[in-house]
Short mmCIF file of C-alpha atoms and ligand atoms in Angstrom, two decimals:
data_model
loop_
_atom_site.label_atom_id
_atom_site.label_comp_id
_atom_site.label_asym_id
_atom_site.label_seq_id
_atom_site.Cartn_x
_atom_site.Cartn_y
_atom_site.Cartn_z
CA MET A 127 9.50 -18.18 17.70
CA ARG A 128 11.16 -20.02 14.93
CA PHE A 129 11.57 -18.20 11.46
CA SER A 130 10.52 -20.69 8.53
CA ALA A 131 8.97 -20.62 5.21
CA LEU A 132 5.68 -21.71 6.92
CA SER A 133 5.78 -18.93 9.34
CA VAL A 134 6.26 -16.52 6.94
CA PHE A 135 3.29 -17.63 4.94
CA LEU A 136 0.99 -17.94 7.78
CA GLU A 137 1.78 -14.66 9.15
CA GLY A 138 1.19 -13.14 5.62
CA LEU A 139 -2.35 -14.54 6.15
CA ARG A 140 -2.64 -12.77 9.57
CA GLY A 141 -1.47 -9.53 8.24
CA ASN A 142 1.86 -9.97 9.91
CA ARG A 143 0.25 -9.19 13.53
CA GLY A 144 2.07 -12.17 15.19
CA TRP A 145 5.87 -11.31 15.04
CA LYS A 146 7.48 -10.47 18.19
CA PRO A 147 10.62 -8.31 18.78
CA ALA A 148 13.62 -10.20 17.87
CA TRP A 149 15.30 -9.80 21.59
CA ARG A 150 13.75 -8.51 24.81
CA ASN A 151 15.04 -5.08 26.43
CA PRO A 152 15.62 -6.04 29.89
CA ASP A 153 16.75 -3.84 32.67
CA PRO A 154 20.20 -5.20 33.97
CA LYS A 155 20.33 -7.47 36.95
CA PRO A 156 22.53 -6.75 40.07
CA HIS A 157 25.03 -9.40 39.34
CA TYR A 158 25.77 -11.82 36.31
CA ASP A 159 28.09 -14.79 35.94
CA VAL A 160 29.56 -13.27 32.73
CA ILE A 161 29.36 -9.61 31.46
CA ILE A 162 30.54 -9.04 28.02
CA VAL A 163 31.24 -5.42 27.35
CA GLY A 164 30.35 -4.54 23.29
CA GLY A 165 27.38 -5.39 21.52
CA GLY A 166 29.14 -5.84 18.19
CA GLY A 167 29.44 -8.92 16.10
CA HIS A 168 32.12 -10.39 18.69
CA GLY A 169 30.32 -9.75 21.85
CA LEU A 170 27.13 -11.18 20.73
CA ALA A 171 28.58 -14.15 19.29
CA THR A 172 30.43 -14.78 22.19
CA ALA A 173 27.28 -14.48 24.36
CA TYR A 174 25.52 -16.97 21.73
CA TYR A 175 28.01 -19.62 21.89
CA LEU A 176 28.32 -19.45 25.84
CA ALA A 177 24.83 -20.02 26.08
CA LYS A 178 24.47 -22.78 23.32
CA GLU A 179 27.54 -24.39 23.55
CA PHE A 180 28.70 -24.16 27.08
CA GLY A 181 25.21 -23.81 28.96
CA ILE A 182 26.39 -20.41 30.68
CA THR A 183 23.22 -18.35 30.39
CA ASN A 184 23.45 -15.86 33.02
CA VAL A 185 25.27 -13.38 30.82
CA ALA A 186 24.90 -9.79 29.88
CA VAL A 187 25.86 -7.99 26.83
CA LEU A 188 26.36 -4.25 27.75
CA GLU A 189 26.37 -2.00 24.82
CA LYS A 190 26.78 1.71 24.96
CA SER A 191 24.70 2.57 21.83
CA TYR A 192 22.33 0.44 19.83
CA LEU A 193 23.02 -3.30 19.08
CA GLY A 194 25.05 -3.40 15.76
CA SER A 195 26.09 0.25 15.73
CA GLY A 196 29.60 -0.20 15.58
CA ASN A 197 32.01 -1.89 13.03
CA ILE A 198 29.74 -5.11 12.63
CA GLY A 199 27.20 -2.70 10.71
CA ARG A 200 29.94 -0.72 9.02
CA ASN A 201 32.21 -3.35 7.22
CA THR A 202 32.27 -4.44 3.66
CA THR A 203 31.07 -7.75 4.43
CA ILE A 204 33.64 -9.90 3.00
CA ILE A 205 34.38 -13.55 4.48
CA ARG A 206 37.29 -15.98 3.61
CA SER A 207 39.87 -18.01 5.12
CA ASN A 208 42.51 -17.37 2.50
CA TYR A 209 45.46 -17.02 5.23
CA MET A 210 48.91 -18.29 5.20
CA LEU A 211 50.33 -18.66 8.81
CA PRO A 212 49.70 -21.71 10.90
CA GLY A 213 48.73 -19.22 13.73
CA ASN A 214 45.87 -17.65 11.61
CA GLU A 215 44.86 -20.44 8.99
CA PRO A 216 43.08 -22.87 11.23
CA PHE A 217 41.20 -20.00 13.24
CA TYR A 218 39.95 -18.39 10.09
CA GLU A 219 39.26 -21.74 8.50
CA LEU A 220 37.05 -22.89 11.66
CA SER A 221 35.23 -19.39 11.21
CA MET A 222 34.41 -20.45 7.32
CA LYS A 223 33.06 -23.87 8.40
CA LEU A 224 30.69 -21.73 11.21
CA TRP A 225 29.53 -19.33 8.39
CA GLU A 226 28.65 -22.50 6.20
CA GLY A 227 26.06 -23.62 8.69
CA LEU A 228 25.32 -20.46 10.32
CA GLU A 229 22.00 -19.48 9.18
CA GLN A 230 20.27 -23.11 9.90
CA ASP A 231 22.30 -22.87 13.51
CA PHE A 232 20.93 -19.54 14.48
CA ASN A 233 17.81 -19.70 12.38
CA TYR A 234 18.31 -16.38 10.87
CA ASN A 235 18.88 -15.24 7.11
CA ALA A 236 22.29 -13.65 7.33
CA MET A 237 22.51 -13.69 3.32
CA VAL A 238 25.81 -15.59 3.27
CA SER A 239 27.03 -15.79 -0.20
CA GLN A 240 30.02 -18.01 -1.10
CA ARG A 241 30.59 -16.21 -4.49
CA GLY A 242 34.19 -16.40 -4.16
CA VAL A 243 37.33 -14.14 -3.32
CA ILE A 244 39.69 -13.39 -5.95
CA ASN A 245 42.93 -11.72 -5.32
CA LEU A 246 44.85 -10.39 -8.49
CA TYR A 247 48.38 -10.66 -9.17
CA HIS A 248 50.34 -8.25 -11.55
CA THR A 249 54.08 -9.45 -11.35
CA ASP A 250 55.85 -12.85 -11.27
CA GLY A 251 57.06 -12.25 -7.92
CA GLN A 252 53.27 -11.75 -6.68
CA ARG A 253 52.32 -14.94 -8.48
CA ASP A 254 54.87 -16.83 -6.41
CA ALA A 255 53.67 -15.37 -3.19
CA TYR A 256 50.06 -16.03 -4.05
CA ALA A 257 51.15 -19.71 -5.28
CA ARG A 258 52.78 -20.01 -1.88
CA ARG A 259 49.79 -18.72 0.13
CA GLY A 260 47.59 -21.20 -1.83
CA ASN A 261 49.75 -24.02 -1.15
CA ALA A 262 49.78 -23.07 2.67
CA MET A 263 45.96 -23.03 2.46
CA MET A 264 45.63 -26.56 0.78
CA MET A 265 47.95 -27.94 3.43
CA GLU A 266 45.47 -27.07 5.96
CA GLY A 267 42.79 -28.64 3.86
CA VAL A 268 41.26 -25.24 2.48
CA ASP A 269 40.29 -24.69 -1.09
CA ALA A 270 42.75 -22.44 -3.26
CA GLU A 271 43.09 -22.23 -6.87
CA MET A 272 45.33 -20.20 -9.33
CA LEU A 273 43.54 -18.67 -12.03
CA SER A 274 44.95 -17.84 -15.51
CA ARG A 275 44.37 -14.45 -17.29
CA GLU A 276 42.25 -15.88 -19.73
CA GLN A 277 40.08 -17.57 -17.15
CA LEU A 278 39.83 -14.16 -15.34
CA MET A 279 38.78 -12.27 -18.65
CA LYS A 280 35.80 -14.76 -18.92
CA MET A 281 34.96 -14.15 -15.27
CA ALA A 282 35.39 -10.32 -15.01
CA PRO A 283 35.66 -8.78 -18.42
CA TYR A 284 35.15 -5.28 -16.68
CA LEU A 285 38.92 -5.44 -15.03
CA ASN A 286 41.70 -3.41 -16.73
CA PHE A 287 43.82 -6.40 -17.93
CA ASN A 288 45.98 -4.20 -20.01
CA HIS A 289 47.00 -1.43 -17.47
CA ALA A 290 49.91 0.44 -18.86
CA ARG A 291 51.75 -0.13 -15.24
CA PHE A 292 49.71 -3.09 -13.46
CA PRO A 293 48.70 -5.48 -16.21
CA ILE A 294 46.55 -8.40 -14.92
CA GLN A 295 48.42 -11.76 -15.00
CA GLY A 296 46.00 -13.81 -13.01
CA GLY A 297 44.73 -14.49 -9.66
CA LEU A 298 44.39 -16.58 -6.64
CA ILE A 299 40.48 -17.72 -5.94
CA GLN A 300 39.22 -19.20 -2.63
CA ARG A 301 35.60 -20.34 -4.06
CA ARG A 302 34.25 -20.61 -0.49
CA GLY A 303 35.00 -17.05 0.35
CA GLY A 304 32.25 -14.25 -0.33
CA THR A 305 29.86 -12.05 1.46
CA ALA A 306 27.10 -11.92 4.29
CA ARG A 307 24.74 -9.27 5.45
CA HIS A 308 26.86 -7.67 8.42
CA ASP A 309 23.83 -6.37 10.33
CA ALA A 310 22.04 -9.55 10.07
CA VAL A 311 24.76 -11.35 11.41
CA ALA A 312 24.41 -9.06 14.56
CA TRP A 313 20.76 -9.56 14.72
CA GLY A 314 20.69 -13.35 14.33
CA TYR A 315 23.33 -13.63 17.14
CA GLY A 316 21.66 -11.25 19.23
CA ARG A 317 18.41 -12.95 18.94
CA GLY A 318 19.93 -16.43 19.24
CA ALA A 319 21.56 -15.19 22.60
CA ASP A 320 18.42 -13.64 24.01
CA MET A 321 16.12 -16.85 23.26
CA ARG A 322 18.70 -18.84 25.37
CA GLY A 323 18.57 -16.25 28.34
CA VAL A 324 21.20 -13.68 27.64
CA ASP A 325 20.29 -10.05 28.63
CA ILE A 326 21.21 -7.82 25.91
CA ILE A 327 21.30 -4.09 27.23
CA GLN A 328 21.70 -1.39 24.88
CA ASN A 329 22.36 2.30 25.67
CA CYS A 330 24.31 1.14 28.69
CA GLU A 331 28.07 2.43 28.69
CA VAL A 332 30.52 0.92 30.77
CA THR A 333 32.39 3.81 32.52
CA GLY A 334 34.66 2.01 34.92
CA ILE A 335 35.89 -1.38 36.14
CA LEU A 336 35.71 -2.44 39.55
CA LYS A 337 38.41 -4.50 41.37
CA LYS A 338 38.83 -5.77 44.71
CA ASP A 339 42.27 -6.98 45.84
CA GLY A 340 43.52 -7.16 42.30
CA VAL A 341 40.48 -9.18 41.05
CA VAL A 342 37.63 -7.89 38.77
CA THR A 343 34.32 -8.04 40.54
CA GLY A 344 31.96 -5.92 38.33
CA VAL A 345 31.62 -2.61 36.27
CA GLU A 346 30.20 0.85 36.52
CA THR A 347 27.83 1.86 33.91
CA THR A 348 25.37 4.62 32.83
CA ARG A 349 22.69 2.32 34.21
CA GLY A 350 24.41 1.74 37.47
CA THR A 351 27.03 -0.91 39.20
CA ILE A 352 26.85 -4.60 37.95
CA GLY A 353 28.59 -7.42 39.68
CA CYS A 354 29.93 -10.39 37.67
CA ASN A 355 32.35 -13.35 38.03
CA ARG A 356 34.13 -12.92 34.83
CA LEU A 357 34.30 -9.67 32.60
CA ALA A 358 34.88 -9.99 29.01
CA LEU A 359 35.81 -6.96 26.86
CA ALA A 360 34.92 -7.18 23.15
CA THR A 361 34.92 -3.37 22.37
CA ALA A 362 36.96 -3.53 19.30
CA GLY A 363 38.11 0.20 18.23
CA HIS A 364 37.59 1.29 21.67
CA SER A 365 39.56 -1.81 23.35
CA THR A 366 42.41 0.64 24.62
CA VAL A 367 39.83 2.91 26.34
CA THR A 368 37.88 -0.01 28.26
CA ALA A 369 41.16 -1.81 29.14
CA ASP A 370 42.44 1.38 30.59
CA MET A 371 39.59 1.29 33.07
CA ALA A 372 41.27 -1.78 34.47
CA GLY A 373 44.74 -0.35 34.28
CA LEU A 374 45.75 -2.58 31.53
CA ARG A 375 47.88 -1.04 28.40
CA LEU A 376 47.27 -2.81 25.21
CA PRO A 377 49.41 -2.94 21.97
CA ILE A 378 46.68 -1.54 20.14
CA GLU A 379 46.23 1.52 18.07
CA SER A 380 42.88 2.98 17.04
CA HIS A 381 42.44 4.02 13.20
CA VAL A 382 39.56 5.09 10.95
CA LEU A 383 38.68 2.93 7.94
CA GLN A 384 36.19 4.04 5.51
CA ALA A 385 33.82 2.09 3.04
CA PHE A 386 31.93 3.16 0.12
CA VAL A 387 28.58 2.14 -1.82
CA SER A 388 27.69 3.29 -5.36
CA GLU A 389 24.05 3.75 -6.71
CA GLY A 390 22.44 0.24 -7.53
CA LEU A 391 23.56 -1.24 -10.79
CA LYS A 392 22.60 -4.31 -12.87
CA PRO A 393 24.67 -7.29 -11.71
CA VAL A 394 28.37 -6.92 -12.87
CA VAL A 395 30.67 -7.74 -10.08
CA ASP A 396 30.10 -11.57 -9.50
CA GLN A 397 32.70 -12.21 -6.99
CA VAL A 398 34.83 -10.27 -4.41
CA ILE A 399 37.97 -8.88 -6.13
CA THR A 400 41.20 -7.40 -4.61
CA PHE A 401 43.64 -5.18 -6.51
CA GLY A 402 47.25 -6.58 -6.16
CA MET A 403 48.92 -3.23 -6.72
CA GLY A 404 47.40 -1.31 -3.95
CA HIS A 405 44.90 -1.71 -1.27
CA PHE A 406 41.20 -1.99 -3.01
CA TYR A 407 38.43 -4.56 -2.77
CA ILE A 408 35.17 -4.60 -4.36
CA SER A 409 31.93 -6.76 -4.46
CA GLN A 410 28.10 -5.99 -5.24
CA SER A 411 25.39 -6.03 -2.82
CA ASP A 412 22.17 -7.74 -3.58
CA LYS A 413 20.56 -4.42 -3.94
CA GLY A 414 23.07 -3.73 -6.72
CA GLY A 415 25.32 -1.44 -5.17
CA LEU A 416 29.01 -1.64 -5.60
CA VAL A 417 30.48 -2.06 -2.04
CA PHE A 418 34.40 -1.12 -1.91
CA GLY A 419 37.12 0.20 0.16
CA GLY A 420 40.92 0.44 0.62
CA ASP A 421 43.58 1.56 3.20
CA ILE A 422 43.03 2.89 6.71
CA ASP A 423 43.28 6.83 7.06
CA GLY A 424 46.60 6.35 8.34
CA TYR A 425 46.36 8.76 11.74
CA ASN A 426 45.03 7.51 15.29
CA SER A 427 41.52 8.43 15.78
CA TYR A 428 38.09 7.56 17.40
CA ALA A 429 36.04 9.30 14.88
CA ARG A 430 33.84 7.36 12.58
CA ARG A 431 34.60 9.70 9.59
CA GLY A 432 37.68 9.85 7.75
CA GLY A 433 39.39 12.36 5.36
CA LEU A 434 38.77 13.21 1.67
CA ALA A 435 42.68 12.33 1.04
CA MET A 436 41.90 8.52 1.50
CA VAL A 437 38.56 8.88 -0.59
CA GLU A 438 40.71 10.15 -3.43
CA HIS A 439 43.37 7.29 -2.90
CA VAL A 440 40.73 4.57 -2.85
CA PHE A 441 39.14 5.93 -5.98
CA GLU A 442 42.44 6.06 -7.85
CA GLN A 443 43.05 2.29 -7.24
CA GLY A 444 39.65 1.49 -7.76
CA ILE A 445 39.49 3.26 -11.27
CA SER A 446 43.00 1.82 -12.03
CA MET A 447 41.36 -1.72 -11.47
CA VAL A 448 37.86 -1.25 -12.85
CA PRO A 449 37.78 1.91 -15.25
CA GLY A 450 33.92 1.55 -15.57
CA LEU A 451 33.83 2.72 -11.69
CA SER A 452 34.35 6.30 -13.03
CA ARG A 453 30.88 6.19 -14.40
CA SER A 454 29.07 5.12 -11.33
CA LYS A 455 27.71 7.69 -8.47
CA VAL A 456 28.78 7.07 -4.90
CA LEU A 457 25.71 7.18 -2.85
CA ARG A 458 27.20 6.88 0.75
CA THR A 459 30.69 6.67 2.68
CA TRP A 460 31.26 6.15 6.28
CA GLY A 461 33.92 5.02 8.62
CA GLY A 462 34.73 2.66 11.45
CA VAL A 463 37.29 2.74 14.31
CA MET A 464 39.74 -0.32 13.96
CA ASP A 465 41.68 -1.91 16.52
CA MET A 466 45.03 -2.37 14.76
CA SER A 467 47.22 -4.71 16.44
CA MET A 468 51.13 -4.73 16.23
CA ASP A 469 51.47 -7.63 13.88
CA GLY A 470 47.98 -7.47 12.20
CA SER A 471 46.52 -10.50 14.14
CA PRO A 472 43.76 -10.67 16.79
CA ILE A 473 44.08 -11.24 20.47
CA ILE A 474 41.80 -13.75 22.23
CA ASP A 475 43.19 -14.37 25.75
CA LYS A 476 43.10 -14.03 29.46
CA THR A 477 44.55 -10.83 30.90
CA PRO A 478 47.14 -10.64 33.75
CA ILE A 479 44.14 -9.23 35.72
CA SER A 480 41.98 -12.07 37.48
CA ASN A 481 38.71 -12.42 35.81
CA LEU A 482 39.23 -10.15 33.04
CA TYR A 483 39.14 -11.48 29.37
CA LEU A 484 40.32 -10.01 26.18
CA ASN A 485 39.20 -9.93 22.54
CA THR A 486 40.59 -7.36 20.22
CA GLY A 487 42.90 -6.63 17.69
CA TRP A 488 40.73 -7.32 14.53
CA CYS A 489 42.15 -4.71 12.27
CA TYR A 490 40.52 -4.76 8.94
CA GLY A 491 39.37 -8.63 9.25
CA GLY A 492 37.28 -9.09 12.27
CA PHE A 493 33.97 -9.43 10.23
CA LYS A 494 34.93 -12.72 8.55
CA ALA A 495 36.27 -13.66 12.23
CA THR A 496 32.91 -13.17 13.91
CA PRO A 497 31.80 -16.96 14.48
CA ALA A 498 35.30 -18.24 15.28
CA SER A 499 36.17 -15.35 17.63
CA GLY A 500 32.69 -15.80 19.37
CA PHE A 501 33.29 -19.60 19.62
CA CYS A 502 36.89 -19.50 20.91
CA PHE A 503 36.24 -16.51 23.27
CA ALA A 504 33.21 -18.50 24.67
CA HIS A 505 35.55 -21.44 25.08
CA LEU A 506 38.22 -19.34 26.97
CA ILE A 507 35.84 -18.03 29.24
CA ALA A 508 34.04 -21.27 30.20
CA LYS A 509 37.15 -23.38 30.18
CA ASN A 510 39.62 -20.81 31.33
CA GLU A 511 41.90 -22.35 28.55
CA SER A 512 42.38 -21.24 25.06
CA HIS A 513 40.69 -23.05 21.84
CA PRO A 514 43.23 -25.16 19.97
CA VAL A 515 42.82 -22.88 17.01
CA ALA A 516 43.33 -19.80 18.88
CA ARG A 517 46.66 -20.73 20.73
CA GLU A 518 48.83 -18.65 18.88
CA LEU A 519 46.66 -15.58 19.47
CA ARG A 520 47.41 -14.94 22.92
CA LEU A 521 48.46 -11.46 24.43
CA ASP A 522 51.80 -12.35 25.52
CA ARG A 523 53.07 -13.37 22.25
CA PHE A 524 54.51 -9.98 22.10
CA GLU A 525 56.53 -10.30 25.20
CA ARG A 526 57.64 -13.62 24.04
CA GLY A 527 58.45 -12.75 20.53
CA TYR A 528 56.03 -14.85 18.66
CA ALA A 529 54.41 -12.20 16.55
CA VAL A 530 51.88 -13.60 14.09
CA ASP A 531 52.74 -11.34 11.22
CA GLU A 532 50.82 -12.31 8.29
CA GLY A 533 51.79 -9.33 6.13
CA GLY A 534 55.41 -9.43 7.15
CA LYS A 535 55.21 -5.77 8.04
CA GLY A 536 56.65 -5.72 11.55
CA PRO A 537 55.30 -3.76 14.53
CA GLN A 538 53.75 -1.05 12.55
CA PRO A 539 49.98 -1.11 13.13
CA ASN A 540 48.90 1.39 10.47
CA LEU A 541 50.53 -0.94 7.92
CA HIS A 542 48.63 -4.08 8.68
C1 FAD B 94 34.62 0.29 6.82
C2 FAD B 94 35.02 -1.25 7.49
C3 FAD B 94 35.16 -2.13 6.56
C4 FAD B 94 35.45 -3.51 6.99
N1 FAD B 94 35.58 -4.61 6.09
C5 FAD B 94 35.66 -5.71 6.54
C6 FAD B 94 35.48 -6.89 5.68
O1 FAD B 94 35.20 -6.61 4.50
N2 FAD B 94 35.83 -7.95 6.06
C7 FAD B 94 36.03 -8.49 7.35
O2 FAD B 94 36.28 -9.37 7.84
N3 FAD B 94 36.10 -7.40 8.51
C8 FAD B 94 36.05 -6.02 7.95
N4 FAD B 94 35.93 -4.90 8.60
C9 FAD B 94 36.24 -5.28 10.22
C10 FAD B 94 35.28 -5.59 11.11
O3 FAD B 94 34.04 -5.10 10.73
C11 FAD B 94 35.64 -5.67 12.48
O4 FAD B 94 36.94 -6.00 12.62
C12 FAD B 94 34.64 -6.13 13.53
O5 FAD B 94 33.35 -5.90 13.19
C13 FAD B 94 35.04 -5.88 14.88
O6 FAD B 94 34.38 -6.63 15.78
P1 FAD B 94 32.87 -6.06 16.45
O7 FAD B 94 32.10 -6.59 15.48
O8 FAD B 94 32.62 -6.85 17.86
O9 FAD B 94 33.11 -4.50 16.63
P2 FAD B 94 32.00 -3.51 16.73
O10 FAD B 94 30.78 -3.76 16.22
O11 FAD B 94 32.56 -2.09 16.84
O12 FAD B 94 31.76 -3.81 18.22
C14 FAD B 94 32.45 -3.15 19.50
C15 FAD B 94 31.06 -2.55 20.42
O13 FAD B 94 31.78 -2.18 21.55
C16 FAD B 94 30.99 -0.98 21.86
N5 FAD B 94 31.33 -0.43 23.14
C17 FAD B 94 32.63 0.41 23.01
N6 FAD B 94 32.93 0.80 24.23
C18 FAD B 94 31.94 0.42 24.96
C19 FAD B 94 31.85 0.69 26.47
N7 FAD B 94 32.36 1.39 27.35
N8 FAD B 94 30.55 0.25 27.07
C20 FAD B 94 29.55 -0.43 26.11
N9 FAD B 94 29.97 -0.86 24.78
C21 FAD B 94 30.97 0.00 24.42
C22 FAD B 94 30.44 -0.26 20.82
O14 FAD B 94 29.71 0.79 20.79
C23 FAD B 94 30.37 -1.32 19.71
O15 FAD B 94 29.16 -1.60 19.56
C24 FAD B 94 35.76 -3.69 8.23
C25 FAD B 94 35.68 -2.60 9.29
C26 FAD B 94 35.32 -1.13 8.67
C27 FAD B 94 35.10 -0.09 9.65
#
């Protein structure tokens, strides 16, 4: 069923009795060409592009919980392509271009809103670093613009421009950046994949990976054994757990990242804004809630809730940047498990084990990458070679010494 203004109108006349479930709820078949483990954004996008772009439809997505229960439904919804390094920028720009046509492509309203992403700077050194990043973006054909303090005062008058320690000097804006409704992205990709024949199997946890003569042949699950020709892992914060089942040790650590939403307010924050003197980012949802977050909690964990120390830290930074935040009530906080890589960049690659493919290492930034990640992972699985924009995101880069260290922080996953 295609969604359109006309179908909404006609269904309204029929008392909305004609809508069908957005995807089926099939039982697993004994064998698939491709099994994708993980029904998050990346697993579902991979299934969608495998079917749509590469004609591979005998595919199952196995999700241990319900569709979109992981980080895809827990993030702060920021999308952008303001990266500096050649290993990252073309990849994230492909993602941005896919975001720009996504809703028409998968016929679902994902509320993509290109409201602009602004990084504030507070010192001369930071201004130079952002100018360098903006220039690197423009050399890749991506939009970037430096904003003066006066321009910012007009755009975001609620910011603390005269903070005693961190006065705001200006900012770098990517106007095409913004937000998208995270769970609708999962639903849109899931529905699009299902319509093309992909089986989305929820409540189906993979508990073991089967190998014969060193070659992956299938998986053991809570719903029985399922065979496959190719197995693709897209389990984000649980990547090390699933890779372990095949005897593969990954350069990944799992950490919890929290997010926060305030009570609904009248429109005040028109863009996405990040603080330059700490790690704090804020936007406002269409319902009016201020959506914000900061650093990971800093210890390894598979728990989806964080500690109060980080809550206090995030609020301190937020109030330094937006003093008025102290007057709003926070309604909800939650956590997600992040797959932190050693250089802060993702991994999309084949593994040394035959028929086993890997998608992980998304750190804080995997939501914005969802379309390109799905597209490039599908390309890899279908053609057995990396997509040109993902060539530097290979697993063996750590062995070869070609880290893609956007933050320049070294092999310290909790700092990326
Ligand atoms: C609080 C927070 C804020 C964030 N903010 C942003 C942001 O603003 N912008 C941005 O770009 N990124 C952000 N991120 C990061 C982004 O959400 C993640 O990098 C991205 O969603 C990870 O990919 P995914 O969607 O596939 O992960 P997930 O949705 O976590 O999908 C992985 C799935 O694998 C399933 N799974 C795990 N093990 C098994 C198993 N054994 N068998 C079957 N299924 C299994 C899980 O249940 C899960 O559904 C944020 C993350 C969090 C937690």
